[in-house]
Amino acid sequence: MDLTGGSAPARTSKNRPSDLVPDPDAVTPSGSGSPSLPVSGGAGPSSAAPSPGPRVPEARTSAASRSGAGASLPRTSRPRASVPEARGPVVPEAPDARPDARPTVTELRLSAFAGHRSAAHALGPVTLFTGPSGSGKTTTLRAYEALARLGTGDPLDEVFPDAADLVPERARPDAQGRRGFRIGCTVDGPCGPVRLDLAVQAEPRLRIVGERLTARDRTLLATALRDPGRSTVQAEWHTAGATPVTRAPLPDDLLGTALLPLRVAGRTPGQLEVLAAAEQVVVGLRSAFACDPRPERMRAPVPPGEGRLRRDCANLAEVLHRTHNDCPRRHHRLATVAGAGCAGTVTGLGVRELREGTVRAVLERAGRTATPLGRLGDGELRYLALALTLLTGPGVLEMDRVAEVPDAMQGLTLLADGLDRGLDRRQSAELLRLAVEIAGDGHIRVAGSVGDRTAAEARRTPGVTVVDLGA
């Protein structure tokens, strides 16, 4: 992964550009035609190693960086990042600023990730990936989820426990034995489109070696691995005050963009611009919820709790118990949707409180005894769980909510690998119709993978973007 040639914030004669920022559009080719992906502190094999430039003492940071959270904590005392909540819209004056726009991920880039090379996918309100087995549907959605988790502050080793498997197979190590991968995204919102590009070294040690945040053709944040012996990268961000940029070390296992609200003072127009772009990206990424209903875990009664749906939807009965009591209109609508995807004439969704203190969800049908959800087919259970996810919001899902963003401005992107898995044609069509309807108001978006049959139906459905990875 050639990370050379990136621009840096506010270049001046005293401000050298970072020589290690991710380049999402170029990979240094090797002599054999296989991609060479060095992630070292220098350039790739085909270019001369650049001068690292004058070193900035890490102990001497600017007033802007000292006003935040201070120096990064040692790895032993920082098992998980504490990502700040968004502080509301901090939008700089700009002709194309849109204060009413919700931050949403509108493009996913897989520059060098697993089997993907130089791929860029535009994401609409409902985007479905299709293609033959092995075309990369699952890894595409995994890249999106990985960026979302990094945006919430998850450390790199938790997000990529098998990072070496995500390095492109033909990627050859550099002279120091280093290989890695590159992903990125664009988040649209009040600041306009903001690009985030990330370069990750997977071997010999997992670390972030380059990150770049750009908006309106300006690089707002650039990080580079200067000293491979330290667990930090050198970061510089746009200031546009008495000094053009601020430089400080950041940890190499956390997303720098998510840490900027802790480090940037917000005293100059340039700092406000950096904060606005960073918060837009963090809010947009944190709105993702990966849902993978597992019918075998959804059949048994569960104890009542706070009623937040988990990824595997094993606590579906608990969430239905909550919606039945707290959201009767939403619960009634789900019962109506259930009638389109479950056998028989469905009249409602009920919840029974059992003696042992657990709750069981039941399907009420006309002229028949209520059927416990545990007796339903796998397809019916998956259909109900996915429909519930579409009809709810962040407050009913087990996800990292942005507490300080008003509910009316909160968004949700449902990530569903195998969206139509186990569903029949009628269930798939109804779920697709519901997704388009719900996405129409801008609160909820969908990114999922489907088979050929559902993809053919989706191509005939207005408002759905179908990406064929096998084409």
Coordinates of C-alpha atoms in Angstrom, one line a residue:
M1 CA 0.0 0.0 0.0
D2 CA 1.9 3.1 -1.2
L3 CA 1.0 5.8 1.2
T4 CA 3.1 8.6 -0.4
G5 CA 2.1 11.7 -2.1
G6 CA -0.8 12.8 0.1
S7 CA -1.5 16.4 0.7
A8 CA -1.3 17.9 4.2
P9 CA -3.2 20.7 5.9
A10 CA -2.4 24.2 4.8
R11 CA 1.0 23.7 3.2
T12 CA 3.6 26.4 3.8
S13 CA 7.4 26.5 3.6
K14 CA 7.5 25.7 7.3
N15 CA 4.9 22.9 7.1
R16 CA 6.1 19.8 5.3
P17 CA 3.3 17.5 4.0
S18 CA 3.0 14.2 5.7
D19 CA 4.7 11.5 3.6
L20 CA 2.5 8.8 4.9
V21 CA -1.1 9.5 4.3
P22 CA -3.4 6.9 2.5
D23 CA -3.7 7.3 -1.2
P24 CA -7.0 5.6 -2.1
D25 CA -6.5 5.9 -5.8
A26 CA -3.0 4.6 -6.4
V27 CA -1.1 1.4 -5.6
T28 CA 2.6 1.1 -6.5
P29 CA 2.9 -1.8 -8.9
S30 CA 5.6 -4.3 -8.6
G31 CA 7.8 -5.6 -11.4
S32 CA 5.7 -8.7 -11.8
G33 CA 2.4 -6.9 -12.1
S34 CA 1.3 -8.0 -8.6
P35 CA 0.3 -5.2 -6.2
S36 CA 3.0 -4.1 -3.8
L37 CA 1.5 -2.8 -0.5
P38 CA 4.2 -1.4 1.7
V39 CA 3.0 0.2 4.9
S40 CA 6.4 1.3 6.1
G41 CA 7.6 4.7 7.2
G42 CA 9.0 5.3 3.7
A43 CA 7.8 4.8 0.1
G44 CA 7.2 1.7 -1.8
P45 CA 9.8 -0.3 -3.6
S46 CA 9.5 1.6 -6.8
S47 CA 10.1 5.0 -5.4
A48 CA 12.9 6.7 -3.4
A49 CA 12.4 6.9 0.3
P50 CA 11.4 10.5 1.2
S51 CA 13.0 12.5 3.9
P52 CA 11.0 12.3 7.1
G53 CA 11.5 16.0 7.7
P54 CA 12.1 17.7 11.0
R55 CA 10.8 15.8 14.0
V56 CA 8.3 17.6 16.2
P57 CA 9.0 16.8 19.9
E58 CA 6.0 14.9 21.1
A59 CA 6.0 16.5 24.5
R60 CA 5.5 20.0 23.0
T61 CA 2.1 20.2 21.6
S62 CA 0.1 23.3 20.7
A63 CA -2.4 25.0 22.9
A64 CA -5.2 23.5 20.8
S65 CA -4.1 20.0 21.5
R66 CA -3.4 20.7 25.2
S67 CA -7.0 22.0 25.6
G68 CA -8.4 18.6 24.8
A69 CA -7.9 15.3 26.5
G70 CA -4.1 15.7 26.7
A71 CA -1.5 13.2 25.6
S72 CA -2.7 9.8 24.6
L73 CA -2.8 7.3 27.4
P74 CA -0.5 4.3 27.6
R75 CA -1.8 1.2 25.9
T76 CA -2.0 -0.7 29.2
S77 CA -4.4 1.9 30.7
R78 CA -6.6 2.4 27.7
P79 CA -8.4 -0.8 26.8
R80 CA -11.1 1.1 24.9
A81 CA -11.4 4.6 23.5
S82 CA -13.8 7.0 25.0
V83 CA -15.3 8.7 22.0
P84 CA -17.0 12.0 22.8
E85 CA -20.6 12.5 22.1
A86 CA -21.4 14.9 19.3
R87 CA -21.9 18.4 20.5
G88 CA -24.5 19.3 18.0
P89 CA -24.0 20.9 14.6
V90 CA -20.7 22.9 14.5
V91 CA -21.0 24.0 10.9
P92 CA -18.6 26.6 9.5
E93 CA -19.8 29.3 7.2
A94 CA -19.8 27.8 3.7
P95 CA -21.9 28.3 0.5
D96 CA -22.9 24.6 0.4
A97 CA -23.5 24.0 4.1
R98 CA -26.8 22.3 4.9
P99 CA -27.6 22.5 8.6
D100 CA -30.7 20.3 8.2
A101 CA -28.9 17.4 6.6
R102 CA -28.4 14.2 8.6
P103 CA -24.8 12.8 8.4
T104 CA -25.0 9.7 6.1
V105 CA -22.4 7.5 4.5
T106 CA -22.8 8.0 0.8
E107 CA -19.8 6.1 -0.6
L108 CA -17.7 3.1 0.5
R109 CA -14.2 2.7 -0.9
L110 CA -12.3 -0.6 -0.8
S111 CA -9.0 0.5 -2.3
A112 CA -7.2 -2.7 -1.3
F113 CA -9.2 -5.0 1.0
A114 CA -9.4 -8.8 0.8
G115 CA -10.5 -9.5 -2.8
H116 CA -11.4 -5.9 -3.6
R117 CA -9.1 -3.6 -5.6
S118 CA -9.8 0.1 -6.3
A119 CA -13.5 -0.4 -5.6
A120 CA -15.8 2.6 -4.9
H121 CA -19.5 2.0 -4.3
A122 CA -22.1 4.8 -4.1
L123 CA -24.6 4.1 -1.4
G124 CA -28.3 5.2 -1.8
P125 CA -31.1 5.0 0.7
V126 CA -31.4 1.3 -0.1
T127 CA -28.3 -0.4 -1.5
L128 CA -28.2 -4.1 -2.2
F129 CA -25.0 -5.9 -3.2
T130 CA -25.3 -9.0 -5.3
G131 CA -23.0 -11.4 -7.2
P132 CA -21.9 -15.0 -7.2
S133 CA -20.3 -16.7 -4.2
G134 CA -16.8 -15.3 -3.6
S135 CA -17.5 -12.0 -5.3
G136 CA -17.1 -10.1 -2.0
K137 CA -20.5 -9.3 -0.7
T138 CA -19.8 -10.1 2.9
T139 CA -16.4 -8.4 2.9
T140 CA -18.0 -5.2 1.5
L141 CA -20.4 -5.0 4.3
R142 CA -17.7 -6.0 6.8
A143 CA -15.6 -3.0 5.7
Y144 CA -18.6 -0.7 6.4
E145 CA -19.1 -2.2 9.8
A146 CA -15.4 -2.0 10.6
L147 CA -15.4 1.8 9.8
A148 CA -18.5 2.2 12.0
R149 CA -16.9 0.4 14.9
L150 CA -13.8 2.5 14.6
G151 CA -16.0 5.5 14.7
T152 CA -17.4 4.4 18.0
G153 CA -13.9 4.1 19.5
D154 CA -13.4 0.4 19.3
P155 CA -9.6 -0.5 19.2
L156 CA -8.1 -1.9 16.0
D157 CA -7.5 -5.4 17.3
E158 CA -11.1 -5.8 18.2
V159 CA -12.4 -4.6 14.9
F160 CA -9.9 -6.7 12.9
P161 CA -9.0 -9.9 14.9
D162 CA -8.1 -11.6 11.6
A163 CA -6.4 -8.6 9.9
A164 CA -3.9 -10.7 8.0
D165 CA -6.7 -12.5 6.1
L166 CA -7.9 -9.1 4.8
V167 CA -4.7 -8.2 3.0
P168 CA -5.1 -8.8 -0.7
E169 CA -3.6 -12.2 -1.6
R170 CA -1.2 -10.9 -4.2
A171 CA 0.1 -8.1 -2.0
R172 CA 3.8 -8.5 -1.5
P173 CA 5.6 -7.3 1.7
D174 CA 8.1 -4.5 1.6
A175 CA 11.7 -4.8 2.7
Q176 CA 10.6 -4.8 6.3
G177 CA 8.0 -7.5 5.8
R178 CA 5.0 -5.1 6.1
R179 CA 1.7 -5.6 4.4
G180 CA -1.7 -4.1 4.9
F181 CA -5.0 -2.9 3.4
R182 CA -6.9 0.4 2.7
I183 CA -10.5 1.3 3.1
G184 CA -12.4 4.6 3.3
C185 CA -15.8 6.3 3.0
T186 CA -17.5 9.6 2.3
V187 CA -20.0 11.0 4.8
D188 CA -22.4 13.7 3.5
G189 CA -24.1 16.1 5.9
P190 CA -24.1 19.7 7.0
C191 CA -20.5 20.2 5.9
G192 CA -21.0 18.7 2.5
P193 CA -19.1 15.5 1.5
V194 CA -16.3 14.6 3.9
R195 CA -13.8 11.9 2.9
L196 CA -12.1 9.5 5.4
D197 CA -9.3 7.3 4.1
L198 CA -7.5 4.8 6.3
A199 CA -4.4 2.6 5.8
V200 CA -3.9 -0.3 8.1
Q201 CA -0.7 -2.3 8.6
A202 CA -1.7 -6.0 9.3
E203 CA 1.8 -7.5 9.3
P204 CA 4.0 -7.8 11.2
R205 CA 2.0 -5.8 13.8
L206 CA -1.5 -4.5 13.5
R207 CA -1.6 -0.7 13.5
I208 CA -3.0 2.3 11.7
V209 CA -0.2 3.8 9.6
G210 CA -2.1 6.6 7.8
E211 CA -5.3 8.4 8.0
R212 CA -6.6 11.4 6.0
L213 CA -9.7 13.5 6.5
T214 CA -10.6 15.8 3.7
A215 CA -13.4 18.2 2.8
R216 CA -13.8 20.8 0.0
D217 CA -10.4 19.8 -1.4
R218 CA -8.7 20.6 1.9
T219 CA -6.9 18.1 4.0
L220 CA -8.1 18.6 7.5
L221 CA -6.3 15.8 9.2
A222 CA -3.3 13.7 8.1
T223 CA -1.5 11.1 10.2
A224 CA 1.7 9.2 9.5
L225 CA 3.8 6.5 11.1
R226 CA 7.2 8.2 11.8
D227 CA 8.7 5.9 14.3
P228 CA 7.9 2.2 14.0
G229 CA 9.2 1.6 17.5
R230 CA 6.4 3.7 19.1
S231 CA 2.7 3.0 19.4
T232 CA 1.8 6.4 18.0
V233 CA 1.4 8.1 14.7
Q234 CA 2.3 11.7 14.1
A235 CA -0.9 13.7 13.4
E236 CA -1.3 17.2 12.0
W237 CA -4.6 19.0 11.6
H238 CA -5.7 22.3 10.1
T239 CA -5.7 25.3 12.4
A240 CA -5.5 28.4 10.1
G241 CA -4.6 30.6 13.1
A242 CA -1.3 31.9 14.3
T243 CA 0.1 28.5 13.2
P244 CA -1.2 26.8 10.0
V245 CA -1.4 23.3 11.5
T246 CA -1.2 21.7 14.9
R247 CA 1.0 18.6 15.3
A248 CA 0.7 16.0 18.1
P249 CA 1.0 12.2 18.5
L250 CA -2.1 10.0 18.4
P251 CA -2.4 6.3 19.3
D252 CA -1.9 3.9 16.4
D253 CA -4.8 1.6 17.3
L254 CA -7.6 4.1 17.3
L255 CA -9.3 6.2 14.6
G256 CA -7.8 9.7 14.8
T257 CA -10.9 11.3 13.4
A258 CA -12.9 10.1 16.4
L259 CA -10.3 11.6 18.8
L260 CA -10.3 15.1 17.3
P261 CA -13.2 16.4 19.4
L262 CA -11.0 15.7 22.4
R263 CA -7.9 17.4 21.0
V264 CA -9.1 20.4 19.0
A265 CA -9.9 23.6 20.9
G266 CA -12.3 25.1 18.4
R267 CA -10.9 28.6 18.7
T268 CA -10.2 29.4 15.1
P269 CA -12.3 29.1 11.9
G270 CA -9.9 26.3 10.8
Q271 CA -10.4 24.4 14.0
L272 CA -14.1 24.8 13.8
E273 CA -14.0 23.4 10.3
V274 CA -12.0 20.4 11.5
L275 CA -14.4 19.7 14.4
A276 CA -17.4 20.0 12.1
A277 CA -16.0 17.5 9.6
A278 CA -14.8 15.1 12.2
E279 CA -18.1 15.1 14.1
Q280 CA -20.1 14.7 10.9
V281 CA -18.0 11.6 10.1
V282 CA -18.3 10.1 13.6
V283 CA -22.1 10.7 13.7
G284 CA -22.5 9.2 10.3
L285 CA -20.5 6.1 11.1
R286 CA -22.0 5.5 14.5
S287 CA -25.5 5.3 13.0
A288 CA -24.9 1.8 11.6
F289 CA -26.5 -1.3 13.1
A290 CA -25.4 -4.8 11.8
C291 CA -28.4 -7.1 12.1
D292 CA -28.0 -10.9 11.6
P293 CA -31.2 -12.6 12.9
R294 CA -30.5 -16.2 14.1
P295 CA -33.8 -18.1 14.3
E296 CA -32.3 -20.9 16.5
R297 CA -31.7 -18.3 19.2
M298 CA -35.0 -16.5 19.0
R299 CA -37.4 -19.3 19.9
A300 CA -37.0 -19.6 23.7
P301 CA -38.7 -17.3 26.3
V302 CA -36.4 -14.5 27.6
P303 CA -36.3 -12.4 30.7
P304 CA -37.6 -8.9 30.3
G305 CA -35.0 -6.1 30.2
E306 CA -34.4 -2.7 28.7
G307 CA -35.7 -4.0 25.4
R308 CA -32.8 -3.2 23.0
L309 CA -32.6 -5.6 20.1
R310 CA -29.3 -7.4 19.9
R311 CA -27.4 -8.2 16.7
D312 CA -28.6 -11.8 16.6
C313 CA -32.2 -10.8 17.6
A314 CA -32.1 -13.6 20.3
N315 CA -34.1 -11.2 22.6
L316 CA -36.9 -10.5 20.1
A317 CA -39.6 -11.4 22.6
E318 CA -38.1 -8.9 25.1
V319 CA -38.1 -6.1 22.5
L320 CA -41.7 -7.0 21.5
H321 CA -42.7 -6.8 25.2
R322 CA -41.2 -3.3 25.2
T323 CA -42.9 -2.1 22.0
H324 CA -46.2 -3.6 23.1
N325 CA -46.1 -1.5 26.3
D326 CA -44.3 1.6 25.2
C327 CA -44.9 2.0 21.5
P328 CA -48.4 0.7 20.7
R329 CA -48.7 2.4 17.3
R330 CA -45.4 1.0 16.2
H331 CA -46.2 -2.4 17.6
H332 CA -49.6 -2.4 15.7
R333 CA -47.8 -1.5 12.5
L334 CA -45.4 -4.4 13.0
A335 CA -48.3 -6.7 13.5
T336 CA -49.8 -5.5 10.2
V337 CA -46.4 -6.1 8.4
A338 CA -46.3 -9.5 10.0
G339 CA -49.4 -10.5 8.2
A340 CA -47.7 -10.0 4.9
G341 CA -44.9 -12.4 5.7
C342 CA -46.3 -15.0 8.0
A343 CA -48.7 -17.9 7.1
G344 CA -52.4 -17.5 7.9
T345 CA -54.4 -14.4 8.8
V346 CA -52.4 -12.5 11.4
T347 CA -54.4 -10.3 13.7
G348 CA -51.7 -9.2 16.1
L349 CA -48.5 -9.8 17.9
G350 CA -48.9 -10.6 21.6
V351 CA -46.6 -11.1 24.6
R352 CA -47.2 -13.6 27.4
E353 CA -45.6 -13.1 30.8
L354 CA -44.7 -16.6 32.2
R355 CA -44.5 -17.7 35.8
E356 CA -40.7 -18.1 35.9
G357 CA -40.4 -14.4 35.1
T358 CA -39.7 -14.6 31.4
V359 CA -41.7 -13.4 28.4
R360 CA -42.8 -15.2 25.3
A361 CA -43.9 -13.6 22.1
V362 CA -46.9 -15.1 20.2
L363 CA -48.5 -14.6 16.8
E364 CA -52.2 -14.1 17.0
R365 CA -54.2 -15.5 14.1
A366 CA -57.9 -15.3 13.3
G367 CA -59.9 -18.3 14.5
R368 CA -56.8 -20.0 15.9
T369 CA -55.0 -20.2 19.2
A370 CA -52.0 -17.9 19.6
T371 CA -48.9 -19.4 18.2
P372 CA -45.6 -19.0 20.1
L373 CA -42.9 -17.5 18.0
G374 CA -40.8 -20.5 18.7
R375 CA -43.1 -22.5 16.5
L376 CA -42.6 -20.3 13.5
G377 CA -40.4 -21.2 10.6
D378 CA -36.9 -19.7 10.2
G379 CA -37.9 -17.5 7.4
E380 CA -40.9 -16.1 9.4
L381 CA -38.6 -15.3 12.3
R382 CA -36.0 -13.6 10.2
Y383 CA -38.7 -11.6 8.4
L384 CA -40.2 -10.4 11.7
A385 CA -36.8 -9.5 13.1
L386 CA -35.7 -7.5 10.1
A387 CA -39.1 -5.8 9.8
L388 CA -38.9 -4.8 13.5
T389 CA -35.4 -3.3 12.9
L390 CA -36.8 -1.2 10.0
L391 CA -39.7 0.0 12.0
T392 CA -37.7 1.1 15.1
G393 CA -34.8 3.4 15.6
P394 CA -31.5 3.7 17.5
G395 CA -33.3 3.8 20.9
V396 CA -34.7 0.2 20.4
L397 CA -31.5 -1.3 19.0
E398 CA -28.4 -2.3 20.9
M399 CA -26.1 0.2 19.2
D400 CA -23.9 3.2 20.2
R401 CA -26.4 6.1 20.2
V402 CA -25.3 9.7 19.8
A403 CA -27.0 10.9 22.9
E404 CA -26.6 14.7 22.3
V405 CA -28.0 14.6 18.8
P406 CA -31.8 15.3 18.8
D407 CA -33.9 12.2 18.0
A408 CA -35.4 14.0 15.0
M409 CA -31.9 14.4 13.5
Q410 CA -30.7 10.8 14.3
G411 CA -30.3 8.4 11.5
L412 CA -29.9 4.6 11.2
T413 CA -28.2 2.5 8.6
L414 CA -29.2 -1.2 8.7
L415 CA -26.4 -3.5 7.6
A416 CA -27.8 -6.9 6.7
D417 CA -25.6 -9.5 5.1
G418 CA -27.8 -12.1 3.5
L419 CA -30.9 -9.9 3.8
D420 CA -33.1 -12.4 2.0
R421 CA -31.5 -15.5 3.5
G422 CA -34.2 -18.1 4.3
L423 CA -37.0 -15.9 3.0
D424 CA -39.4 -16.9 0.2
R425 CA -40.3 -14.7 -2.7
R426 CA -43.3 -13.1 -0.9
Q427 CA -41.3 -12.2 2.2
S428 CA -38.4 -10.8 0.2
A429 CA -40.7 -8.6 -1.9
E430 CA -42.5 -7.3 1.2
L431 CA -39.3 -6.6 3.1
L432 CA -38.0 -4.8 0.1
R433 CA -41.1 -2.7 -0.2
L434 CA -41.0 -1.9 3.5
A435 CA -37.3 -0.8 3.3
V436 CA -38.0 1.6 0.4
E437 CA -41.0 3.0 2.2
I438 CA -39.2 3.6 5.5
A439 CA -36.1 4.9 3.7
G440 CA -38.2 7.5 2.0
D441 CA -38.3 9.8 5.0
G442 CA -34.5 9.9 5.3
H443 CA -34.3 8.5 8.9
I444 CA -33.3 4.9 8.0
R445 CA -31.0 3.6 5.2
V446 CA -30.3 0.0 4.3
A447 CA -27.2 -1.7 3.0
G448 CA -27.4 -5.4 2.5
S449 CA -26.5 -8.4 0.3
V450 CA -29.0 -10.5 -1.6
G451 CA -29.2 -13.4 -4.0
D452 CA -30.0 -13.2 -7.7
R453 CA -33.8 -13.6 -7.3
T454 CA -34.2 -10.7 -4.9
A455 CA -31.7 -8.6 -6.9
A456 CA -33.8 -9.1 -10.0
E457 CA -36.9 -7.8 -8.1
A458 CA -34.9 -4.9 -6.6
R459 CA -33.8 -3.7 -10.1
R460 CA -37.5 -3.3 -10.9
T461 CA -38.1 -1.3 -7.7
P462 CA -37.7 2.5 -7.7
G463 CA -35.5 3.8 -5.0
V464 CA -33.2 0.7 -4.8
T465 CA -29.5 0.8 -5.8
V466 CA -28.3 -2.7 -6.9
V467 CA -24.5 -3.2 -7.1
D468 CA -23.4 -6.4 -9.0
L469 CA -20.0 -7.3 -7.6
G470 CA -19.7 -10.1 -10.2
A471 CA -20.1 -7.9 -13.2

